[in-house]
Short mmCIF file of C-alpha atoms and ligand atoms in Angstrom, two decimals:
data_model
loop_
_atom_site.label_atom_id
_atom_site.label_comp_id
_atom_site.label_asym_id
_atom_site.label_seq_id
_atom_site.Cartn_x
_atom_site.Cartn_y
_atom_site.Cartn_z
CA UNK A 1 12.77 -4.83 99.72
CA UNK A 2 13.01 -2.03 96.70
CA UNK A 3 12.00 -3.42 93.80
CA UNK A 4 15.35 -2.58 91.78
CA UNK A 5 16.08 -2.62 88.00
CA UNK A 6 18.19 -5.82 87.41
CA UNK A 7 20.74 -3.96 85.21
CA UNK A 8 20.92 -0.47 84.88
CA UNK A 9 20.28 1.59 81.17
CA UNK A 10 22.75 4.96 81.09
CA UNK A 11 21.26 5.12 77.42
CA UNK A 12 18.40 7.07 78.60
CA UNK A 13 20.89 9.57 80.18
CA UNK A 14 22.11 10.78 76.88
CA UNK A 15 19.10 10.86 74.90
CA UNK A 16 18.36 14.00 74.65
CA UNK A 17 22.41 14.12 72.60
CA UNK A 18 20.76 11.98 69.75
CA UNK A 19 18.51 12.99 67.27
CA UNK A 20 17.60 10.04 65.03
CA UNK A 21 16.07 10.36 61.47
CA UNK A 22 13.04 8.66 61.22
CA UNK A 23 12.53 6.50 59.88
CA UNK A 24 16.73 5.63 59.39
CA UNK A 25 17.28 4.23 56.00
CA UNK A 26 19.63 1.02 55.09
CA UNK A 27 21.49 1.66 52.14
CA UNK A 28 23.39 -1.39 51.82
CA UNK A 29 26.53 -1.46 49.92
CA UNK A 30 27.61 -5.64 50.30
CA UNK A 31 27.15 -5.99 45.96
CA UNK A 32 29.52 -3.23 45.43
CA UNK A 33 32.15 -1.93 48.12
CA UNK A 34 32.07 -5.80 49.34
CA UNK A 35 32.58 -7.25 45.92
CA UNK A 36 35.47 -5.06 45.82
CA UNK A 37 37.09 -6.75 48.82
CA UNK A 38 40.13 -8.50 47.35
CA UNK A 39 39.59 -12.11 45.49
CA UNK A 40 35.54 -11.75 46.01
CA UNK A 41 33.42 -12.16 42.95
CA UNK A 42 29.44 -12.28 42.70
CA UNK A 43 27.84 -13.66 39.28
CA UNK A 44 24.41 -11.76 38.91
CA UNK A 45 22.84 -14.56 39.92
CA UNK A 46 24.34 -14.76 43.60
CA UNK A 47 23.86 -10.88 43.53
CA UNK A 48 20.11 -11.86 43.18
CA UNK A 49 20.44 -14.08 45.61
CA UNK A 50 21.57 -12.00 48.17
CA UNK A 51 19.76 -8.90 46.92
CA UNK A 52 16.26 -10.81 47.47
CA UNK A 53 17.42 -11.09 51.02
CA UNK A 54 18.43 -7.71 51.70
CA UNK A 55 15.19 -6.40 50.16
CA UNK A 56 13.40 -9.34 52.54
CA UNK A 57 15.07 -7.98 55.54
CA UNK A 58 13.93 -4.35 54.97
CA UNK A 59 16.85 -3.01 53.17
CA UNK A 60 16.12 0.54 51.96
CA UNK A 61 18.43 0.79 49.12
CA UNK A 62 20.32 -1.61 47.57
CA UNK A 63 23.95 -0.77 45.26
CA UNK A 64 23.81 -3.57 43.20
CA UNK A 65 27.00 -2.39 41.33
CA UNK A 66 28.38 -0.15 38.90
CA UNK A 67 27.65 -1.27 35.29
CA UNK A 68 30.37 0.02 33.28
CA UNK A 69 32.83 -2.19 34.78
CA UNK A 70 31.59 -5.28 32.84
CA UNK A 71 29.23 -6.97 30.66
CA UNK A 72 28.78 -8.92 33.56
CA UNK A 73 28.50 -6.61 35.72
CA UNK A 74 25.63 -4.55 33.96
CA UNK A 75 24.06 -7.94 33.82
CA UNK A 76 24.02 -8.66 37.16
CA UNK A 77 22.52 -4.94 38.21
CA UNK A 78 19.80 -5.45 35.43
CA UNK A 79 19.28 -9.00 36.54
CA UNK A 80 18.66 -7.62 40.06
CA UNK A 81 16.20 -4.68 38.86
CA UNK A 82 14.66 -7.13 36.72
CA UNK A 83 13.38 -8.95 39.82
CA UNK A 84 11.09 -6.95 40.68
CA UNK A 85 12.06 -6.52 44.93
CA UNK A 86 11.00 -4.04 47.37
CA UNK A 87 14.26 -2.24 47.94
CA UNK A 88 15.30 0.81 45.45
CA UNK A 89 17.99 -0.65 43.32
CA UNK A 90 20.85 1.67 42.87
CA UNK A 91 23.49 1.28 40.78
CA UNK A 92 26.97 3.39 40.84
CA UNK A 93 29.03 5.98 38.76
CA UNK A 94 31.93 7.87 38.23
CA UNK A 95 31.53 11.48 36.96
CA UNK A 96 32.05 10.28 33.29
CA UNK A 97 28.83 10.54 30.87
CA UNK A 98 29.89 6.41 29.70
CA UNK A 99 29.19 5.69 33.44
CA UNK A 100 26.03 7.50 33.65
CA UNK A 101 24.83 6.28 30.62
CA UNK A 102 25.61 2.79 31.55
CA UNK A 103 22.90 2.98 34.74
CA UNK A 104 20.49 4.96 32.84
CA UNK A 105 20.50 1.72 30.71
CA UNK A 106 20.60 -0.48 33.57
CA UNK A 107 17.18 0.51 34.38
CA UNK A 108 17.92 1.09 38.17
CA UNK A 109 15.32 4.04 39.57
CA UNK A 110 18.59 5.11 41.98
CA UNK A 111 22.17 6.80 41.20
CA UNK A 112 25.28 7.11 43.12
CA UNK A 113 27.70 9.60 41.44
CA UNK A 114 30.77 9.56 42.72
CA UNK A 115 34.25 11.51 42.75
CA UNK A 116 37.18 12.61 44.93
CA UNK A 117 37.43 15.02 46.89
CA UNK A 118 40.53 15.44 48.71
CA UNK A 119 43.62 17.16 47.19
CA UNK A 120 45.26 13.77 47.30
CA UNK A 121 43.20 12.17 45.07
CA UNK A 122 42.40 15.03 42.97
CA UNK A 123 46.33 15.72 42.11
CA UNK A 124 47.59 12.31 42.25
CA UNK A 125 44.52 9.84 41.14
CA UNK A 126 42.27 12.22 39.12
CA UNK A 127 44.96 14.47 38.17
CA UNK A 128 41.86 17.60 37.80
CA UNK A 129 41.57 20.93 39.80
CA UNK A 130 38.52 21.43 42.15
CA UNK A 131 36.84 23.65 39.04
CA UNK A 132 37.36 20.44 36.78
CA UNK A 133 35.40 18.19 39.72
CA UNK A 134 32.78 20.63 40.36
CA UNK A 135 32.00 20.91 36.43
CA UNK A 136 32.19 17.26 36.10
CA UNK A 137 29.91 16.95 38.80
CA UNK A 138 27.32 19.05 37.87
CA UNK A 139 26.89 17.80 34.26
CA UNK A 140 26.50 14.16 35.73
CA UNK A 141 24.11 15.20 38.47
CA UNK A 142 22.18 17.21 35.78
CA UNK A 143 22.32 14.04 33.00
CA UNK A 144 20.84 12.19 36.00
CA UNK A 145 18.02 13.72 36.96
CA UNK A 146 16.96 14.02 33.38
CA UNK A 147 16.83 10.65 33.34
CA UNK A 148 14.72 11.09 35.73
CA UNK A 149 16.50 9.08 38.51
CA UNK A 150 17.05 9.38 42.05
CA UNK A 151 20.39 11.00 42.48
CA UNK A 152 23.04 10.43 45.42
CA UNK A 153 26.09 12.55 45.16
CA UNK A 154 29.17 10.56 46.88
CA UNK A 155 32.83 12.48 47.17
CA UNK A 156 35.35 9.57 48.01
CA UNK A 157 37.49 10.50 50.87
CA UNK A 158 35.32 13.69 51.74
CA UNK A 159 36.30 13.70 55.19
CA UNK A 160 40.12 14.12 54.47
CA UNK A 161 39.43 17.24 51.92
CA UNK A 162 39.19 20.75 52.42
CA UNK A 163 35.76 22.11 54.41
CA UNK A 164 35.44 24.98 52.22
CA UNK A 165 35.47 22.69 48.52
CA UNK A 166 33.19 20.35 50.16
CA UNK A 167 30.76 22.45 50.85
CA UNK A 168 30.86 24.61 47.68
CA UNK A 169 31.06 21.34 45.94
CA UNK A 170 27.75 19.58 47.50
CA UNK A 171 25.83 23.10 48.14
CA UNK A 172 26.13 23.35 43.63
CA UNK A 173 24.95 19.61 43.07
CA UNK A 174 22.40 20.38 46.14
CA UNK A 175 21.22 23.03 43.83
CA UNK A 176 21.56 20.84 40.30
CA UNK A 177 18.77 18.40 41.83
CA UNK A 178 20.73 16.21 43.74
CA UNK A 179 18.56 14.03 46.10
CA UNK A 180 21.36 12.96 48.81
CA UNK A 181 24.46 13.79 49.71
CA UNK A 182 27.15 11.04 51.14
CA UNK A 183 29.86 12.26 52.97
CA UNK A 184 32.84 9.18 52.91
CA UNK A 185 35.59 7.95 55.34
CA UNK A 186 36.86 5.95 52.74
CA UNK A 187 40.02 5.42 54.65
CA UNK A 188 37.85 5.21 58.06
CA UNK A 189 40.25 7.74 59.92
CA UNK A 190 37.36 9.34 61.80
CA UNK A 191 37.09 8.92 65.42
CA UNK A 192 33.19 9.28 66.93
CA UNK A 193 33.77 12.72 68.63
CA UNK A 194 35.75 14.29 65.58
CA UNK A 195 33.23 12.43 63.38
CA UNK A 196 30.39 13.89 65.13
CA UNK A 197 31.99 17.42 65.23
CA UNK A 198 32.57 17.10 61.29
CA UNK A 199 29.04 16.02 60.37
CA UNK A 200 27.26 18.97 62.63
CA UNK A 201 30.09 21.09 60.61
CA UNK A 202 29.13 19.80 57.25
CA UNK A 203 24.87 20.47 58.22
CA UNK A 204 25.17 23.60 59.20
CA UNK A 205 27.27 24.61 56.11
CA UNK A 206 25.52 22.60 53.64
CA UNK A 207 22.07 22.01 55.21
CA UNK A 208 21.79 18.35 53.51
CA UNK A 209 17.89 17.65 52.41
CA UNK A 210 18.60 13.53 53.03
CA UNK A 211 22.17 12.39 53.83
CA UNK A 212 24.37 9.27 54.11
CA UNK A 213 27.54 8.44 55.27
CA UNK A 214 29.79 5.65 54.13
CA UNK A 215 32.29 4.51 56.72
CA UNK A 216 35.30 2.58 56.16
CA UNK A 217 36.60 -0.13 59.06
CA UNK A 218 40.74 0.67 58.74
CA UNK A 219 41.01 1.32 62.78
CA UNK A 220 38.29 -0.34 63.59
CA UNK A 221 35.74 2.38 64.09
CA UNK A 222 33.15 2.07 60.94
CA UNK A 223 30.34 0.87 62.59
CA UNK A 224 31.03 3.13 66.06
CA UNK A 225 31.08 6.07 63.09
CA UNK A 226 27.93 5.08 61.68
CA UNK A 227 26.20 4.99 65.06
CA UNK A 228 27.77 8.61 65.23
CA UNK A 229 26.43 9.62 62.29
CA UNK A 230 22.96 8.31 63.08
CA UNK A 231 22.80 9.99 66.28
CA UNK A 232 23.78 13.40 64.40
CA UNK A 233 20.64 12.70 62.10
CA UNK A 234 22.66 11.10 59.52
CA UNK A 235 19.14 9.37 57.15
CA UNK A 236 20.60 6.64 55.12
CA UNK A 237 23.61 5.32 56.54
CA UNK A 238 25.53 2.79 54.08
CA UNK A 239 26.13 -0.94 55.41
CA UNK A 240 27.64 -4.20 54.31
CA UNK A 241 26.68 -7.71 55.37
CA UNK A 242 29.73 -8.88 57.11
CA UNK A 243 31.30 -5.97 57.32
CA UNK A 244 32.35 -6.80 53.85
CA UNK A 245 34.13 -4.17 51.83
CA UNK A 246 37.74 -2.96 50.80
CA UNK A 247 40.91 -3.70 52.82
CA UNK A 248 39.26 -3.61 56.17
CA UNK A 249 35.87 -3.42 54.84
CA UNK A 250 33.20 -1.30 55.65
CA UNK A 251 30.40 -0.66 58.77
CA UNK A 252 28.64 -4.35 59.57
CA UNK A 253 25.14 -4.15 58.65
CA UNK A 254 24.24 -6.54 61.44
CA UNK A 255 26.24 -4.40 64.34
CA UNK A 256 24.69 -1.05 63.10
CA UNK A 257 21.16 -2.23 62.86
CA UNK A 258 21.31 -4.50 66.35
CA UNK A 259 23.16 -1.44 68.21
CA UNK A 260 20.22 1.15 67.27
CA UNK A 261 18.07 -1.66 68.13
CA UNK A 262 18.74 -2.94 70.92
CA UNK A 263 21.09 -0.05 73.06
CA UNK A 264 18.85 3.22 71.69
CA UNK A 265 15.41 1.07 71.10
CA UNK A 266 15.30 2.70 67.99
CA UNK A 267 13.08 0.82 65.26
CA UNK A 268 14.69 -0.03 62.10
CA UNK A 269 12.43 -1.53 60.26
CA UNK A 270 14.58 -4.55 59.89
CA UNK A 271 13.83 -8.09 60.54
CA UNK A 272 16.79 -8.75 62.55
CA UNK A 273 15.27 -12.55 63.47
CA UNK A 274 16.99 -12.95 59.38
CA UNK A 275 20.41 -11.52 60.06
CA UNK A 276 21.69 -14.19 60.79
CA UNK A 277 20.69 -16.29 57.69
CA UNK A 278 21.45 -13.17 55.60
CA UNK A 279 24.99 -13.33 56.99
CA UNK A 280 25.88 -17.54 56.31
CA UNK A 281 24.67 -16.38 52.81
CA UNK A 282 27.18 -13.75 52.52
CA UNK A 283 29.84 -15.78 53.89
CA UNK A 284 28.98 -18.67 51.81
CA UNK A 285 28.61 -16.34 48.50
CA UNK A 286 31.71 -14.59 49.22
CA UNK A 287 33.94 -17.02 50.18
CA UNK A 288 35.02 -14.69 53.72
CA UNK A 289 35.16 -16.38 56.17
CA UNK A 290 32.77 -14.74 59.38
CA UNK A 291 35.36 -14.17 62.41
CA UNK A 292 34.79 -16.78 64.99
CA UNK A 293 34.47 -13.68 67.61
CA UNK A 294 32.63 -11.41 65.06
CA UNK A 295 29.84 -9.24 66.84
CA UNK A 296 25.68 -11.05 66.52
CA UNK A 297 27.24 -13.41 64.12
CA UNK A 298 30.46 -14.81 64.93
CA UNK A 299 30.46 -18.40 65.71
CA UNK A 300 31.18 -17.48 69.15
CA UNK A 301 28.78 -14.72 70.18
CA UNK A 302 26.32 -16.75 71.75
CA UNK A 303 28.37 -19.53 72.74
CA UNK A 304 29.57 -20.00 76.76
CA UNK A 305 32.12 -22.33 78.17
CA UNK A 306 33.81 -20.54 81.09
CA UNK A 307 32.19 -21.86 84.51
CA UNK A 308 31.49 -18.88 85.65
CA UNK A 309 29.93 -17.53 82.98
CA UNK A 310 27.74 -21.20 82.24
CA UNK A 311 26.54 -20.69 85.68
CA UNK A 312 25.82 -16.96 85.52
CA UNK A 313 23.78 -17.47 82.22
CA UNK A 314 22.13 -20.37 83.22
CA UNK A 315 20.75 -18.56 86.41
CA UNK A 316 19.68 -15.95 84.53
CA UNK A 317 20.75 -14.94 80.73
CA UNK A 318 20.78 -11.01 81.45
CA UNK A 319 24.46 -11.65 83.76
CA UNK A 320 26.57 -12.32 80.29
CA UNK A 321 24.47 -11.89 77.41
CA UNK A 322 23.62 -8.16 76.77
CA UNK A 323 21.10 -9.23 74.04
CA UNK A 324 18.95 -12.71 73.21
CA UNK A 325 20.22 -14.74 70.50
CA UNK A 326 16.67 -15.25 68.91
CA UNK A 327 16.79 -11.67 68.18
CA UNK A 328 19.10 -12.28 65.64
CA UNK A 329 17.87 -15.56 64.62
CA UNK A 330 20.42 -17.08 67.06
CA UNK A 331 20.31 -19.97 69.39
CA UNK A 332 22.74 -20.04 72.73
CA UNK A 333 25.57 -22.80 73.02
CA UNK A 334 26.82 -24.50 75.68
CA UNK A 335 30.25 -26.03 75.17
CA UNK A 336 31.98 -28.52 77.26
CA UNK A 337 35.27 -28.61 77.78
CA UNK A 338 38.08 -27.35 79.82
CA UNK A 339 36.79 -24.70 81.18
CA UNK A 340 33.36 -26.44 81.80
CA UNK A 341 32.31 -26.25 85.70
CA UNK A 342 29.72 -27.76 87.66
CA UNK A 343 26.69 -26.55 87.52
CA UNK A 344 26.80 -27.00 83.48
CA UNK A 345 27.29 -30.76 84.42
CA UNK A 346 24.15 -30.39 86.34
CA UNK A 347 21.79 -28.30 83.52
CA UNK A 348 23.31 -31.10 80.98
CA UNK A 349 22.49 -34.18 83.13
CA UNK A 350 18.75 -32.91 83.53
CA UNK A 351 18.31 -32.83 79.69
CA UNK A 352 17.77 -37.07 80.52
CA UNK A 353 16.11 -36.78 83.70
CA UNK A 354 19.55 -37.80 85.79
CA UNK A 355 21.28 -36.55 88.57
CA UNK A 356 24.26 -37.86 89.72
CA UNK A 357 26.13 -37.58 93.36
CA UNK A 358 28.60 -35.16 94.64
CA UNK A 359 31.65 -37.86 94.20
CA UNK A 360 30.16 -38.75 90.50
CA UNK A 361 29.95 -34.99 89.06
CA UNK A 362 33.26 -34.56 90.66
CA UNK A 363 34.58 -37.30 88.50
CA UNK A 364 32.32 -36.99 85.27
CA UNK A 365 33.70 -32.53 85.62
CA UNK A 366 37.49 -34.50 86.01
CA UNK A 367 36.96 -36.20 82.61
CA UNK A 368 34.95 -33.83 80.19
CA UNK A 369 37.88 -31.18 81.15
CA UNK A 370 40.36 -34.00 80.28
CA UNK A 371 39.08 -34.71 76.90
CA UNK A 372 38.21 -31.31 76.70
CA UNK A 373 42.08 -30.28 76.72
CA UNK A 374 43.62 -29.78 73.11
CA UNK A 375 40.79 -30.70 71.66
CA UNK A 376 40.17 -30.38 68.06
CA UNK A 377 43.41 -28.46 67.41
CA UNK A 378 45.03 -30.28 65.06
CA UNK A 379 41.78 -29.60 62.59
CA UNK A 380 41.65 -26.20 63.45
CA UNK A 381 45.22 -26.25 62.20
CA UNK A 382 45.08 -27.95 59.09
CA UNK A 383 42.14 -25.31 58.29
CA UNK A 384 44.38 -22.32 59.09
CA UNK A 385 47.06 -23.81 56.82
CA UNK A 386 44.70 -24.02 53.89
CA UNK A 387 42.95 -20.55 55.01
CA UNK A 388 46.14 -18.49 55.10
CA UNK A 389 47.23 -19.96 51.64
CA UNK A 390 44.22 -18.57 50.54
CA UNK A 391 44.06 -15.16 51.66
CA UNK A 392 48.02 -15.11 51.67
CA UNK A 393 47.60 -15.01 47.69
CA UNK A 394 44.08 -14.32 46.53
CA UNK A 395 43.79 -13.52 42.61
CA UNK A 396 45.35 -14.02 39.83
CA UNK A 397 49.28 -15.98 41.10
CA UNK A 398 52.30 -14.17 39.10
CA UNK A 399 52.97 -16.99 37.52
CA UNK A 400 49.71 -17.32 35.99
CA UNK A 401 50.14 -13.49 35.07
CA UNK A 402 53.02 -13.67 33.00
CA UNK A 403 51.98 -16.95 31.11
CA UNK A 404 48.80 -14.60 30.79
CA UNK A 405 51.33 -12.02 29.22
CA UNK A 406 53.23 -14.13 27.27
CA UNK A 407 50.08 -15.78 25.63
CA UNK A 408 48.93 -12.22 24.48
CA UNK A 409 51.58 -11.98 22.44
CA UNK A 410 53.56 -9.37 24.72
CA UNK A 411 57.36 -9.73 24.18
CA UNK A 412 58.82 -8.95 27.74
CA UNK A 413 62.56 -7.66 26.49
CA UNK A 414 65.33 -6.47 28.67
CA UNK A 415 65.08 -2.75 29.38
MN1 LIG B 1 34.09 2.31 50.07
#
């Protein structure tokens, strides 16, 4: 007989359609676009806590945060320079001198200047003209890199504003000594195709010396954009543990790094065996929840119950898992229960050394998928109760507000 593959690889098909940078860059934005995620708040020591792991993993860059926000906050980002890690610590700004000055203070070697770009956000949010933005711009980028620090030029919502302002825009701060340019989805409506048209678009026009892209998870599609963007040439994608991040968060750091991995063998440079760990951390830190079905870390990814499936897997692991779980510092899980079948019985029973009659599995498979039924529900339930009331009202309650308001000293009167 043939000696056949056991599954087939249509990745090597297409390769010749990808053009990876190498090496690709993490720039990891979990400390800033995922503190931002509604009712999550890091004190600078859990930002050191998690930054230490990043930088462990092989993180590139890490945005520890932007330090005019708070005291606090400029604490934390010096606290996480202070420490000392592997990763270049980057901290973020608008284009307003205060801002600027705040991370030259900070002491981080790394800058992201940032500003809209769409006509949406310049007439509505901004309330500036494209002259106003590119002027702004420039004297930031310039302050920057007389502070001698690494500069990365961000436009928020680049992808939704017009071709020809981009690229005047990032061509002048290009020229002004910018180091990177990040072109945003902030409100992640890029599909891969249009995505991948947009960014061979913005090269050619542009001709970006190092480039990032910061993708936004609203349909669903951040981390499919980010592969997109890597397979364009794209050198320092941004990521977030979790797929942390605002509203629906941002591209998973885990699912970007894994997918380049393990379905384009590309090497990252990351120790994906911590993953993983790094993402319990986050979850714990951040108080969000990881999605029971979540990609690599979900509770469920590695875990089989089905019959089929047990069977499949236990015959050989390749028939329903497309990846090890080691390789994410993962362990598979066998669960019994209603959907158990047979020969899970049998791989269970051998754990002791027993085997057991055709009549006895029969009857032992009869009652694990009896007390397998329902089970655990009314837990689960109680848990969802308390979870929704959580992330039904995160914050600050109204009530609390206007007690807030009225202890100020503001006298609400009758319009
Ligand atoms: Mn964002």
């Amino acid at each position: 007989m043939e000696d056949s593959p056991l599954v087939e690889n249509f990745h090597v098909r297409t390769a010749s359609e990808r053009h990876f940078a190498d090496p690709i860059q993490f720039w990891d934005e979990t400390l800033r676009d995922g503190e931002q995620m509604p009712g999550v708040h890091f004190s600078p020591e859990e930002k050191l806590r998690i930054a230490t792991v990043l930088s462990d993993v092989g993180v590139s860059v890490i945005d520890a945060g932007i330090p005019v926000v708070s005291p606090e906050e400029a604490a934390a980002v010096r606290r996480v320079v202070g420490a000392g890690l592997k990763a270049k610590i980057l901290a973020s700004a608008r284009t307003v001198p205060g801002d600027v000055e705040a991370v030259i203070q900070s002491g981080a070697s790394h800058i992201a200047i940032f500003v809209a770009a769409s006509e949406v956000h310049l007439r509505y949010k901004l309330k500036m003209t494209q002259d106003q933005v590119l002027a702004a711009s420039l004297a930031s980028v310039r302050r920057a890199k007389d502070a001698g620090l690494h500069v990365a030029f961000v436009t928020e919502d680049t992808v939704r504003a017009p071709l020809d302002f981009v690229e005047r825009l990032y061509k002048a701060v290009q020229s002004a000594g910018a180091d990177r340019l990040v072109v945003s989805d902030t409100v992640g409506i890029m599909t891969p195709i249009t995505f991948r048209w947009y960014l061979e678009e913005f090269e050619r026009r542009v001709h970006p010396k190092d480039w990032s892209v910061h993708c936004h998870n609203d349909f669903g599609l951040a981390v499919a954009n980010t592969l997109t963007a890597c397979e364009v040439g794209v050198t320092a994608p941004h990521v977030c543990v979790n797929g942390l991040g605002e509203r629906a968060g941002n591209a998973s750091l885990e699912e970007v790094v894994v997918s380049l991995e393990a379905l384009y063998g590309v090497a990252t440079a990351i120790d994906t065996s911590r993953l993983f760990e790094l993402s319990r951390l986050v979850e714990e830190v951040s108080g969000v929840p990881i999605p029971a079905n979540k990609a690599l870390v979900g509770y469920n990814s590695f875990s089989h119950e089905a019959g089929i499936h047990t069977h499949g897997v236990l015959a050989h692991t390749l028939t329903y898992e497309p990846l090890q779980p080691e390789v994410v510092g993962r362990h598979r899980q066998m669960i019994l229960g209603k959907h158990t079948g047979k020969a899970a019985l049998v791989e269970k029973l051998k754990e002791r050394g027993v085997a057991a009659t055709d009549p006895m599995l029969a009857e032992l498979l009869r009652r694990v998928k009896e007390s397998g039924e329902g089970r655990g529900k009314e837990q689960l339930r109680a848990f969802l109760d308390t979870y929704r009331s959580l992330f039904e009202h995160p914050g600050i309650s109204d009530a609390e507000f206007w007690r807030m308001v009225d202890e100020t000293g503001i006298h609400i009167e009758a319009q």
